[in-house]
Coordinates of C-alpha atoms and ligand atoms in Angstrom, one line a residue:
M29 CA 0.0 0.0 0.0
P30 CA 1.4 3.5 -0.8
D31 CA 2.3 5.9 2.0
L32 CA -0.9 7.4 3.4
P33 CA -1.0 11.2 3.1
R34 CA -0.5 13.2 6.3
R35 CA -1.8 16.4 4.7
I36 CA -4.7 16.9 2.4
G37 CA -5.2 19.9 0.1
V38 CA -8.8 20.6 -0.8
R39 CA -10.1 23.1 -3.3
T40 CA -13.4 24.1 -5.0
C41 CA -13.1 24.7 -8.8
V42 CA -14.8 26.6 -11.6
G43 CA -18.5 27.6 -11.2
D44 CA -19.9 27.3 -7.6
C45 CA -23.0 25.4 -6.6
P46 CA -25.0 24.8 -3.4
G47 CA -23.3 22.1 -1.3
L48 CA -19.6 23.0 -1.8
N49 CA -19.3 24.0 1.9
A50 CA -21.1 20.8 3.0
V51 CA -18.4 18.8 1.1
L52 CA -15.5 21.0 2.4
R53 CA -16.8 20.5 5.9
S54 CA -17.1 16.8 5.5
V55 CA -13.7 16.2 3.9
T56 CA -12.1 18.3 6.5
K57 CA -13.8 16.9 9.6
H58 CA -13.2 13.3 8.5
A59 CA -9.5 14.1 7.8
L60 CA -9.0 15.9 11.1
Q61 CA -10.7 13.1 13.0
A62 CA -8.2 10.7 11.3
G63 CA -5.3 12.9 12.5
L64 CA -4.5 14.5 9.1
D65 CA -3.8 18.2 8.4
V66 CA -6.0 20.0 5.9
H67 CA -5.0 22.8 3.7
G68 CA -7.7 24.9 1.8
I69 CA -6.5 26.1 -1.6
E70 CA -8.2 29.5 -2.4
D71 CA -10.0 30.1 -5.6
G72 CA -9.5 26.7 -7.1
F73 CA -6.4 26.1 -9.2
L74 CA -5.7 29.9 -9.0
G75 CA -4.7 29.4 -5.3
L76 CA -2.0 26.9 -6.4
I77 CA -0.8 29.2 -9.2
E78 CA -0.6 32.2 -6.9
N79 CA 0.4 30.2 -3.7
R80 CA -2.7 31.1 -1.7
V81 CA -3.2 28.2 0.7
R82 CA -4.4 28.2 4.3
E83 CA -4.8 25.6 7.0
L84 CA -8.4 24.5 7.7
R85 CA -9.1 23.8 11.3
Y86 CA -12.2 22.5 13.0
D87 CA -13.6 25.9 13.7
D88 CA -13.1 26.9 10.0
V89 CA -15.6 24.3 8.8
S90 CA -18.0 24.0 11.8
G91 CA -21.3 25.8 11.1
I92 CA -20.9 25.9 7.3
L93 CA -23.1 22.9 6.3
A94 CA -26.1 25.1 5.2
L95 CA -24.0 28.0 3.8
G96 CA -24.2 28.7 0.1
G97 CA -21.1 29.4 -2.1
T98 CA -17.6 28.3 -1.0
I99 CA -15.6 29.5 2.0
L100 CA -12.5 29.0 -0.2
G101 CA -13.7 30.9 -3.2
T102 CA -13.4 29.6 -6.8
S103 CA -12.3 30.7 -10.2
N104 CA -13.5 29.6 -13.7
K105 CA -10.3 31.0 -15.3
A106 CA -7.6 28.8 -13.9
N107 CA -6.7 25.8 -16.0
P108 CA -3.0 25.3 -15.2
K109 CA -2.3 23.8 -18.6
R110 CA -3.9 26.8 -20.4
F111 CA -3.8 29.8 -18.1
A112 CA -4.5 33.3 -19.6
T113 CA -1.8 35.7 -18.5
G114 CA -2.9 38.7 -20.5
F115 CA -3.4 40.0 -24.0
D116 CA -0.8 40.5 -26.8
E117 CA -0.6 43.6 -29.0
A118 CA -3.1 42.2 -31.4
G119 CA -5.6 41.8 -28.6
D120 CA -5.3 38.0 -28.5
V121 CA -5.2 36.1 -25.2
V122 CA -1.7 35.0 -24.2
W123 CA -1.8 31.4 -22.7
E124 CA 0.8 29.9 -20.5
D125 CA 1.3 26.4 -19.0
V126 CA 1.7 27.0 -15.3
T127 CA 1.6 23.4 -14.1
E128 CA 5.2 23.6 -12.8
R129 CA 4.3 26.6 -10.7
C130 CA 1.4 24.6 -9.2
F131 CA 3.7 21.7 -8.4
R132 CA 6.1 24.0 -6.6
T133 CA 3.2 25.4 -4.4
S134 CA 2.1 21.9 -3.7
E135 CA 5.6 20.8 -2.7
E136 CA 6.1 23.9 -0.6
H137 CA 3.0 22.9 1.4
G138 CA 4.2 19.4 1.9
R139 CA 3.1 17.7 -1.4
E140 CA -0.4 17.1 -0.2
A141 CA -2.9 14.7 -1.5
L142 CA -5.5 16.6 -3.3
V143 CA -9.3 16.5 -3.1
V144 CA -10.8 18.5 -6.0
L145 CA -14.4 19.5 -6.1
G146 CA -15.4 20.2 -9.8
G147 CA -16.9 19.0 -13.0
D148 CA -15.4 17.3 -16.1
G149 CA -12.8 20.0 -16.7
T150 CA -11.6 20.0 -13.2
M151 CA -11.1 16.2 -13.2
A152 CA -9.0 16.6 -16.4
C153 CA -7.0 19.5 -14.8
A154 CA -6.1 17.3 -11.8
Q155 CA -4.5 14.6 -14.1
P156 CA -0.9 16.1 -14.2
F157 CA -0.9 16.0 -10.3
A158 CA -1.8 12.3 -10.3
E159 CA 0.8 11.6 -13.0
A160 CA 3.4 13.4 -10.8
G161 CA 2.6 11.1 -7.9
V162 CA 0.2 13.2 -5.9
S163 CA -2.9 11.2 -4.6
V164 CA -5.9 12.8 -6.2
I165 CA -9.6 12.3 -5.4
G166 CA -12.3 14.1 -7.3
V167 CA -15.8 15.0 -6.0
P168 CA -18.3 15.7 -8.8
K169 CA -19.9 19.1 -8.5
T170 CA -22.2 21.1 -10.8
I171 CA -25.8 22.1 -10.9
D172 CA -25.9 20.7 -14.5
N173 CA -25.6 17.1 -13.3
D174 CA -23.7 16.3 -16.5
V175 CA -20.6 14.6 -15.2
I176 CA -19.9 11.2 -16.8
G177 CA -19.5 8.4 -14.3
T178 CA -22.0 9.5 -11.7
E179 CA -25.8 9.6 -11.7
L180 CA -25.8 12.6 -9.4
T181 CA -23.6 15.6 -8.8
F182 CA -24.2 17.7 -5.6
G183 CA -25.7 21.1 -6.3
F184 CA -28.1 19.7 -8.9
L185 CA -31.1 19.0 -6.6
S186 CA -30.9 22.5 -5.0
A187 CA -30.9 24.1 -8.5
V188 CA -34.0 22.0 -9.3
E189 CA -35.8 23.3 -6.2
V190 CA -35.1 26.9 -7.3
A191 CA -36.3 26.3 -10.9
T192 CA -39.4 24.4 -9.6
E193 CA -40.3 27.3 -7.3
A194 CA -40.1 29.6 -10.3
L195 CA -42.4 27.4 -12.3
D196 CA -44.9 27.2 -9.4
R197 CA -45.0 31.0 -9.2
V198 CA -45.5 31.6 -12.9
H199 CA -48.5 29.3 -13.0
T200 CA -50.7 31.7 -11.2
T201 CA -49.8 34.8 -13.2
A202 CA -50.0 32.9 -16.5
E203 CA -53.5 31.8 -15.5
S204 CA -54.6 35.3 -14.6
H205 CA -53.5 36.7 -18.0
G206 CA -54.0 33.6 -20.2
R207 CA -50.4 33.7 -21.2
A208 CA -47.6 31.3 -22.2
L209 CA -45.0 31.7 -19.5
I210 CA -41.5 30.4 -20.1
V211 CA -38.9 29.8 -17.4
E212 CA -35.4 29.5 -18.8
V213 CA -33.1 27.4 -16.7
M214 CA -29.3 26.6 -16.7
G215 CA -27.7 23.3 -17.6
R216 CA -25.2 24.1 -20.4
N217 CA -25.5 21.3 -23.0
A218 CA -27.6 19.0 -20.7
G219 CA -31.3 19.3 -20.0
W220 CA -31.3 17.7 -16.5
I221 CA -32.4 20.8 -14.6
A222 CA -35.2 21.5 -17.2
L223 CA -36.4 18.0 -17.2
R224 CA -36.6 17.4 -13.5
A225 CA -37.9 20.9 -12.6
G226 CA -40.2 20.8 -15.5
V227 CA -41.8 17.6 -14.3
A228 CA -41.8 18.9 -10.6
G229 CA -43.3 22.2 -11.7
G230 CA -46.0 20.8 -13.9
A231 CA -44.6 22.4 -17.1
D232 CA -46.7 21.6 -20.2
I233 CA -43.8 21.9 -22.5
I234 CA -40.2 21.0 -21.6
L235 CA -37.4 21.9 -24.1
V236 CA -34.0 20.3 -23.6
P237 CA -30.8 20.3 -25.7
E238 CA -31.0 16.6 -26.3
I239 CA -34.4 16.8 -28.1
P240 CA -34.4 19.6 -30.7
F241 CA -37.8 21.3 -30.9
S242 CA -40.1 22.9 -33.5
V243 CA -41.9 26.2 -32.7
D244 CA -44.9 24.8 -34.7
R245 CA -45.2 21.9 -32.3
V246 CA -44.9 24.2 -29.4
V247 CA -47.7 26.4 -30.7
D248 CA -49.8 23.3 -31.5
M249 CA -49.5 22.3 -27.8
I250 CA -50.6 25.8 -26.7
E251 CA -53.5 25.7 -29.0
W252 CA -54.5 22.2 -28.0
R253 CA -54.5 23.2 -24.3
R254 CA -56.8 26.1 -25.2
S255 CA -59.1 23.7 -26.9
M256 CA -59.1 21.7 -23.7
G257 CA -60.2 24.8 -21.8
R258 CA -56.7 25.8 -20.4
R259 CA -55.8 29.3 -21.2
A260 CA -52.3 29.2 -19.7
T261 CA -49.3 27.2 -20.8
I262 CA -46.1 26.8 -18.8
L263 CA -42.8 26.1 -20.6
C264 CA -39.5 25.0 -18.9
V265 CA -36.7 25.7 -21.3
A266 CA -33.0 24.7 -20.9
E267 CA -30.5 27.3 -21.9
G268 CA -29.0 24.8 -24.3
A269 CA -32.2 23.9 -26.1
T270 CA -32.1 24.3 -29.8
M271 CA -34.7 24.4 -32.6
E272 CA -34.5 21.7 -35.2
D273 CA -31.6 22.8 -37.5
G274 CA -31.0 25.7 -35.1
E275 CA -28.0 26.7 -33.1
K276 CA -27.4 27.2 -29.4
I277 CA -28.1 30.8 -28.3
V278 CA -25.0 32.4 -26.9
H279 CA -25.4 35.1 -24.3
A280 CA -21.6 36.0 -24.1
H281 CA -18.1 34.9 -24.9
D282 CA -15.3 34.9 -22.4
P283 CA -12.1 34.1 -24.2
T284 CA -10.0 33.9 -21.0
S285 CA -12.2 31.1 -19.6
P286 CA -11.6 27.4 -20.4
D287 CA -15.4 27.3 -20.9
P288 CA -15.7 30.5 -23.1
V289 CA -19.2 30.1 -24.4
K290 CA -21.9 31.3 -22.1
L291 CA -25.4 30.2 -23.1
G292 CA -28.6 32.1 -22.5
G293 CA -31.5 33.8 -24.3
I294 CA -33.4 30.9 -25.8
G295 CA -36.4 31.6 -23.6
E296 CA -36.9 35.1 -25.0
I297 CA -36.5 33.7 -28.6
V298 CA -39.2 31.1 -28.0
A299 CA -41.5 33.8 -26.5
R300 CA -41.1 36.0 -29.6
A301 CA -41.7 33.0 -31.9
I302 CA -44.9 32.2 -30.0
D303 CA -46.1 35.8 -30.2
E304 CA -45.6 35.8 -34.0
R305 CA -47.4 32.5 -34.6
S306 CA -50.2 32.5 -32.0
P307 CA -52.8 34.9 -30.5
V308 CA -51.5 33.9 -27.1
E309 CA -49.1 36.4 -25.4
A310 CA -45.8 34.9 -24.2
R311 CA -43.4 36.1 -21.6
A312 CA -40.0 34.7 -20.6
V313 CA -38.2 34.8 -17.3
T314 CA -34.8 33.4 -16.5
R315 CA -33.5 32.0 -13.2
G316 CA -29.9 32.5 -14.1
H317 CA -27.4 32.4 -11.2
I318 CA -30.1 32.3 -8.6
Q319 CA -30.0 28.5 -9.3
R320 CA -26.4 28.5 -8.1
G321 CA -26.8 30.7 -5.1
G322 CA -28.1 30.3 -1.6
S323 CA -28.3 27.5 0.9
P324 CA -28.2 23.9 -0.4
G325 CA -31.4 21.9 0.0
A326 CA -31.6 18.9 2.4
N327 CA -30.6 16.5 -0.4
D328 CA -27.4 18.3 -1.3
R329 CA -26.5 18.7 2.4
V330 CA -26.7 14.9 2.7
S331 CA -25.0 14.0 -0.5
G332 CA -22.3 16.7 0.2
T333 CA -21.7 15.1 3.6
Q334 CA -21.6 11.6 2.0
F335 CA -19.4 12.6 -0.9
G336 CA -16.9 14.5 1.2
A337 CA -16.5 11.7 3.8
K338 CA -16.1 9.2 1.0
A339 CA -13.3 11.3 -0.6
T340 CA -11.3 11.4 2.6
R341 CA -12.0 7.7 3.2
L342 CA -10.6 6.8 -0.2
L343 CA -7.4 8.6 0.6
L344 CA -7.2 6.9 4.0
E345 CA -7.6 3.6 2.1
G346 CA -4.6 4.5 0.0
K347 CA -6.6 5.1 -3.1
T348 CA -5.8 7.7 -5.7
N349 CA -7.1 8.8 -9.1
R350 CA -10.7 8.1 -8.2
M351 CA -13.8 10.2 -8.4
V352 CA -16.5 9.8 -5.8
A353 CA -19.8 8.9 -7.6
W354 CA -23.4 8.1 -7.1
A355 CA -24.8 4.9 -8.7
G356 CA -27.8 2.7 -8.0
G357 CA -28.8 4.7 -4.9
R358 CA -25.4 4.6 -3.1
V359 CA -22.1 6.4 -2.9
T360 CA -19.3 4.6 -4.8
D361 CA -16.2 5.7 -6.8
V362 CA -15.0 5.5 -10.4
D363 CA -11.8 6.2 -12.3
I364 CA -11.2 10.0 -12.3
T365 CA -10.4 10.0 -16.0
L366 CA -13.9 8.8 -16.9
P367 CA -15.6 12.2 -17.1
A368 CA -12.8 13.7 -19.4
G369 CA -13.9 15.2 -22.6
G370 CA -17.6 14.5 -22.5
Q371 CA -20.9 15.3 -20.8
R372 CA -23.6 13.1 -19.5
T373 CA -26.7 14.0 -21.3
I374 CA -30.4 12.8 -21.4
Q375 CA -31.2 9.9 -23.5
P376 CA -34.5 10.3 -25.5
D377 CA -35.8 7.2 -23.8
D378 CA -34.9 8.3 -20.3
P379 CA -37.6 7.0 -17.9
L380 CA -38.4 10.6 -16.7
V381 CA -38.9 11.7 -20.3
R382 CA -41.2 8.7 -20.9
A383 CA -43.2 9.5 -17.7
A384 CA -43.6 13.1 -18.7
R385 CA -44.7 12.2 -22.2
D386 CA -47.2 9.8 -20.7
C387 CA -48.8 12.8 -18.9
Y388 CA -49.3 14.9 -22.1
T389 CA -46.0 16.8 -21.6
S390 CA -44.7 18.0 -24.9
F391 CA -40.9 18.1 -25.7
G392 CA -41.6 20.4 -28.7
Ligands
F6P416 O1 -21.9 24.8 -15.3 C1 -22.7 25.5 -14.4 C2 -23.3 26.7 -15.1 O2 -24.1 27.4 -14.1 C3 -24.1 26.4 -16.3 O3 -25.4 25.9 -16.0 C4 -24.1 27.8 -17.0 O4 -24.2 27.6 -18.4 C5 -22.7 28.3 -16.6 O5 -22.3 27.6 -15.5 C6 -22.6 29.7 -16.4 O6 -21.3 30.1 -16.2 P1 -20.8 31.5 -15.6 O7 -21.1 31.5 -14.1 O8 -19.4 31.5 -15.9 O9 -21.7 32.6 -16.3

């Protein structure tokens, strides 16, 4: 068995989500209980690049279970292999490989084992550390629930609660005015938030990236509901949803980010298309970063606690290069390289898609 680590470095990477602090608390408490030291790396990989590392003690992580965000901070611009250091004279981004700098920081702090909380990109960024002999454990985080190798990422279920509450609220105003009300939700290229919140919030139409839609079919559904005596229609639309032969709607580009394309705006486009083709007035609202903010729900507090404790347990068992995962209703672990280069998306025959279709829900 390899030497067990005496010191763990833990960091939260890229976009935040509810439950990060629950995982940090759990990783740290379990490690302290086992007699290990814990270092918190600030702002994800940026803390390694800039040598911003601090000790985490019991009182640093006590009382943070229900706290949103991350006590360590995070950055979505810190991929060590491709780090933006500025702009050249032509205005192009200058990229640098700063992996060696990260290794130096790591060594200076006792060449810790690393627990990284992140999505597919983060797991890939952790690879050079594993190759250099550092024990690395990943914990899958994202509201998008799109990490390959796990059926659940923490943060997802809290985002679903926020989106569901928005759908509940627009029902009443849509009824008052006889409108089509669209709630646009996040999820990048996956429709998990839209699907689950759409079902929970009783959306009549759910549009997800995995099932391209036609505006004519959307309007047909609105008309059909009117013929059934329902004057309001509720739509839950994933930010990555596309029309047949259409393209993703991009809200912004951030060339300095490893994930430069920021999606957003499809809800408003669907609203305008409904207005053009139907007598029913349409309005769109977007939940945006509200889905990532605030206190984690009970489910994410529990999964965060389980995931964090499992991460430390794996290190104590001498394991490395594993990612904590959820499969078949229990916590397990998989090879950390599994998520690289892909996203877990909805299959058209997903049981929840089938159940929704069985209840007259249209996917456009
Ligand atoms: O991956 C999480 C996520 O919230 C996506 O759902 C969304 O597309 C993206 O991050 C937004 O990124 P940013 O916070 O950089 O705008």
